[in-house]
Amino acid sequence: MLCWHEDFISMADKQLGGSFIIRFDYRDTGTSTNFPLGEAAHYSINDLCDDAVAILDELRIESANLVGFSLGGAIAWVIASQHPQRVRSVSLFSSSPVGPLPSGQDALPQWNSELSAQRATAPFPSDWQNLDMVTDFLMFCVDCTSFPKSEGAEREEIYRRQTIEFARVSRQGNSVQSIFNQSAAVSGR
């Protein structure tokens, strides 16, 4: 799982003392089980949560501090609500709730229409096995969500990590395109 920068992991590891960090690729991510685009009906967000809890079971970990980014945050959120005894704490980054907010809560800010217009111009690859096309697309996605935009050495590092992730997925015979199955799994489509 390369979206967690090694410097961040090293810093967290030092801060945690006697604890350890478990990172894993959930379905349709990295070198985990991948399905062809459109075949997400094989799993739901609850299945992704069950996978994470199964890892805790396999490692004989009774409870854990969960940290989740994006969909990983949604997974951590659902685990905390369905298995509170397994969760010591939850830290969420760039994540949204799955399902409606509790009554009386203000709605979350709406999707930015300017960002939607920008994303509509995404350079979707015609060949998902082509490193340059896929990396250009992934970098476009990074640019859509980076404020301010990444530049210089930071941008080069992001690009390097994207190419490594592409290589990891390709070695398995999988396609980066399968990440789009996750939104269908989360929304229940």
Tab-separated table of C-alpha atoms in Angstrom:
chain	number	residue	atom	x	y	z
A	1	MET	CA	0.000	0.000	0.000
A	2	LEU	CA	1.899	2.977	-1.303
A	3	CYS	CA	-0.418	5.878	-0.548
A	4	TRP	CA	0.977	5.911	2.981
A	5	HIS	CA	4.327	7.664	2.625
A	6	GLU	CA	7.241	5.808	4.234
A	7	ASP	CA	8.329	8.932	6.159
A	8	PHE	CA	4.857	9.090	7.724
A	9	ILE	CA	4.997	5.389	8.618
A	10	SER	CA	8.469	5.799	10.175
A	11	MET	CA	7.312	8.776	12.234
A	12	ALA	CA	4.171	6.956	13.384
A	13	ASP	CA	6.187	3.853	14.226
A	14	LYS	CA	8.529	5.879	16.457
A	15	GLN	CA	5.589	7.577	18.179
A	16	LEU	CA	3.792	4.290	18.827
A	17	GLY	CA	6.615	2.725	20.805
A	18	GLY	CA	5.744	-0.942	21.365
A	19	SER	CA	2.922	-1.047	18.835
A	20	PHE	CA	3.168	-1.982	15.191
A	21	ILE	CA	1.502	-0.859	11.981
A	22	ILE	CA	-0.494	-3.158	9.717
A	23	ARG	CA	-1.098	-1.950	6.161
A	24	PHE	CA	-3.004	-4.002	3.645
A	25	ASP	CA	-4.408	-3.707	0.150
A	26	TYR	CA	-8.169	-4.181	0.292
A	27	ARG	CA	-10.020	-5.718	-2.647
A	28	ASP	CA	-9.395	-4.097	-6.030
A	29	THR	CA	-6.359	-2.265	-4.643
A	30	GLY	CA	-2.696	-2.983	-5.250
A	31	THR	CA	-1.839	-6.678	-5.167
A	32	SER	CA	-5.010	-7.826	-3.441
A	33	THR	CA	-7.871	-9.676	-5.126
A	34	ASN	CA	-8.906	-7.742	-8.227
A	35	PHE	CA	-12.043	-8.087	-10.317
A	36	PRO	CA	-12.548	-6.872	-13.883
A	37	LEU	CA	-14.170	-3.449	-14.062
A	38	GLY	CA	-17.888	-3.686	-13.382
A	39	GLU	CA	-17.743	-6.896	-11.365
A	40	ALA	CA	-17.863	-5.271	-7.937
A	41	ALA	CA	-21.104	-7.102	-7.222
A	42	HIS	CA	-18.812	-9.706	-5.706
A	43	TYR	CA	-18.441	-7.605	-2.550
A	44	SER	CA	-19.831	-4.738	-0.477
A	45	ILE	CA	-18.351	-2.305	2.012
A	46	ASN	CA	-19.354	-4.733	4.773
A	47	ASP	CA	-17.201	-7.383	3.088
A	48	LEU	CA	-14.252	-4.961	3.047
A	49	CYS	CA	-14.795	-4.382	6.772
A	50	ASP	CA	-15.027	-8.121	7.425
A	51	ASP	CA	-11.709	-8.556	5.583
A	52	ALA	CA	-10.024	-6.050	7.902
A	53	VAL	CA	-11.500	-7.691	11.011
A	54	ALA	CA	-10.365	-11.094	9.682
A	55	ILE	CA	-6.806	-9.752	9.532
A	56	LEU	CA	-7.074	-8.748	13.192
A	57	ASP	CA	-8.437	-12.224	13.978
A	58	GLU	CA	-5.644	-13.966	12.064
A	59	LEU	CA	-3.028	-11.906	13.922
A	60	ARG	CA	-4.869	-12.480	17.241
A	61	ILE	CA	-5.327	-8.765	17.850
A	62	GLU	CA	-8.296	-8.064	20.109
A	63	SER	CA	-8.528	-4.329	19.425
A	64	ALA	CA	-6.688	-1.776	17.334
A	65	ASN	CA	-6.291	1.909	16.604
A	66	LEU	CA	-7.700	2.288	13.088
A	67	VAL	CA	-6.391	4.891	10.670
A	68	GLY	CA	-8.099	5.208	7.314
A	69	PHE	CA	-7.630	7.366	4.247
A	70	SER	CA	-10.474	7.833	1.748
A	71	LEU	CA	-12.278	4.474	1.405
A	72	GLY	CA	-10.038	3.158	4.189
A	73	GLY	CA	-11.608	5.813	6.414
A	74	ALA	CA	-15.088	4.619	5.504
A	75	ILE	CA	-14.010	1.060	6.302
A	76	ALA	CA	-12.630	2.169	9.688
A	77	TRP	CA	-15.869	4.077	10.351
A	78	VAL	CA	-18.057	1.044	9.647
A	79	ILE	CA	-15.815	-1.285	11.683
A	80	ALA	CA	-16.072	1.107	14.633
A	81	SER	CA	-19.869	1.113	14.403
A	82	GLN	CA	-20.271	-2.644	13.860
A	83	HIS	CA	-17.421	-3.930	16.042
A	84	PRO	CA	-16.820	-1.251	18.712
A	85	GLN	CA	-15.109	-3.754	21.009
A	86	ARG	CA	-12.380	-4.210	18.347
A	87	VAL	CA	-11.592	-0.482	18.090
A	88	ARG	CA	-9.489	1.583	20.495
A	89	SER	CA	-9.568	4.734	18.372
A	90	VAL	CA	-10.332	5.890	14.838
A	91	SER	CA	-8.443	8.498	12.807
A	92	LEU	CA	-9.971	9.439	9.463
A	93	PHE	CA	-8.328	11.325	6.599
A	94	SER	CA	-10.055	12.551	3.433
A	95	SER	CA	-13.079	10.437	4.221
A	96	SER	CA	-16.851	10.773	4.218
A	97	PRO	CA	-19.600	8.987	6.130
A	98	VAL	CA	-21.233	5.975	4.557
A	99	GLY	CA	-24.971	6.523	4.720
A	100	PRO	CA	-27.073	9.344	6.118
A	101	LEU	CA	-25.929	11.598	8.934
A	102	PRO	CA	-27.704	11.266	12.290
A	103	SER	CA	-30.861	13.358	12.538
A	104	GLY	CA	-30.226	16.927	13.597
A	105	GLN	CA	-26.801	17.005	11.944
A	106	ASP	CA	-26.012	19.609	9.332
A	107	ALA	CA	-25.366	18.211	5.882
A	108	LEU	CA	-21.808	17.883	4.709
A	109	PRO	CA	-20.629	20.485	2.205
A	110	GLN	CA	-21.794	19.720	-1.312
A	111	TRP	CA	-19.415	18.579	-4.038
A	112	ASN	CA	-17.561	21.505	-5.579
A	113	SER	CA	-19.026	22.175	-9.056
A	114	GLU	CA	-15.705	23.599	-10.275
A	115	LEU	CA	-13.982	20.376	-9.247
A	116	SER	CA	-16.708	18.352	-10.969
A	117	ALA	CA	-16.139	20.285	-14.191
A	118	GLN	CA	-12.389	19.704	-13.920
A	119	ARG	CA	-12.837	15.977	-13.316
A	120	ALA	CA	-15.064	15.748	-16.387
A	121	THR	CA	-11.964	16.525	-18.466
A	122	ALA	CA	-9.988	13.599	-17.007
A	123	PRO	CA	-7.695	11.887	-19.533
A	124	PHE	CA	-9.183	8.391	-19.113
A	125	PRO	CA	-6.701	5.881	-20.530
A	126	SER	CA	-7.732	4.012	-23.652
A	127	ASP	CA	-5.225	1.335	-22.589
A	128	TRP	CA	-5.152	0.588	-18.855
A	129	GLN	CA	-1.956	-1.442	-19.279
A	130	ASN	CA	-0.064	1.606	-20.631
A	131	LEU	CA	2.118	3.103	-17.876
A	132	ASP	CA	2.192	6.631	-19.317
A	133	MET	CA	-1.573	6.816	-19.896
A	134	VAL	CA	-2.451	5.436	-16.476
A	135	THR	CA	0.091	7.578	-14.645
A	136	ASP	CA	-1.097	10.723	-16.471
A	137	PHE	CA	-4.646	9.879	-15.385
A	138	LEU	CA	-3.627	9.222	-11.770
A	139	MET	CA	-1.609	12.443	-11.637
A	140	PHE	CA	-4.639	14.310	-13.009
A	141	CYS	CA	-6.682	12.855	-10.128
A	142	VAL	CA	-4.002	13.965	-7.651
A	143	ASP	CA	-4.102	17.467	-9.132
A	144	CYS	CA	-7.894	17.581	-8.744
A	145	THR	CA	-7.642	16.959	-5.019
A	146	SER	CA	-4.391	18.733	-4.077
A	147	PHE	CA	-4.711	22.219	-2.629
A	148	PRO	CA	-2.303	23.780	-3.358
A	149	LYS	CA	-1.146	21.755	-6.325
A	150	SER	CA	1.886	19.520	-5.833
A	151	GLU	CA	5.062	20.889	-7.378
A	152	GLY	CA	8.755	20.113	-7.730
A	153	ALA	CA	10.179	17.311	-5.605
A	154	GLU	CA	6.799	16.543	-4.017
A	155	ARG	CA	5.204	16.057	-7.434
A	156	GLU	CA	8.126	13.899	-8.581
A	157	GLU	CA	7.707	11.722	-5.481
A	158	ILE	CA	3.975	11.320	-6.117
A	159	TYR	CA	4.698	10.388	-9.742
A	160	ARG	CA	7.347	7.875	-8.631
A	161	ARG	CA	4.921	6.258	-6.197
A	162	GLN	CA	2.202	6.073	-8.866
A	163	THR	CA	4.556	4.263	-11.255
A	164	ILE	CA	5.557	1.808	-8.506
A	165	GLU	CA	1.889	1.135	-7.712
A	166	PHE	CA	1.194	0.575	-11.423
A	167	ALA	CA	4.073	-1.925	-11.568
A	168	ARG	CA	2.829	-3.763	-8.444
A	169	VAL	CA	-0.652	-4.131	-9.886
A	170	SER	CA	0.602	-5.091	-13.353
A	171	ARG	CA	2.880	-7.840	-11.973
A	172	GLN	CA	-0.240	-9.519	-10.622
A	173	GLY	CA	-1.874	-9.306	-14.049
A	174	ASN	CA	-4.389	-6.827	-12.654
A	175	SER	CA	-5.453	-3.389	-13.862
A	176	VAL	CA	-5.453	-0.129	-11.937
A	177	GLN	CA	-8.899	0.347	-13.514
A	178	SER	CA	-10.383	-2.093	-10.989
A	179	ILE	CA	-10.251	0.629	-8.310
A	180	PHE	CA	-13.471	1.954	-9.848
A	181	ASN	CA	-15.231	-1.184	-8.586
A	182	GLN	CA	-14.862	0.178	-5.063
A	183	SER	CA	-17.322	3.032	-5.541
A	184	ALA	CA	-19.938	0.541	-6.734
A	185	ALA	CA	-19.230	-1.694	-3.735
A	186	VAL	CA	-19.600	1.225	-1.327
A	187	SER	CA	-22.784	2.554	-2.903
A	188	GLY	CA	-24.283	-0.926	-3.165
A	189	ARG	CA	-24.665	-0.782	-6.964
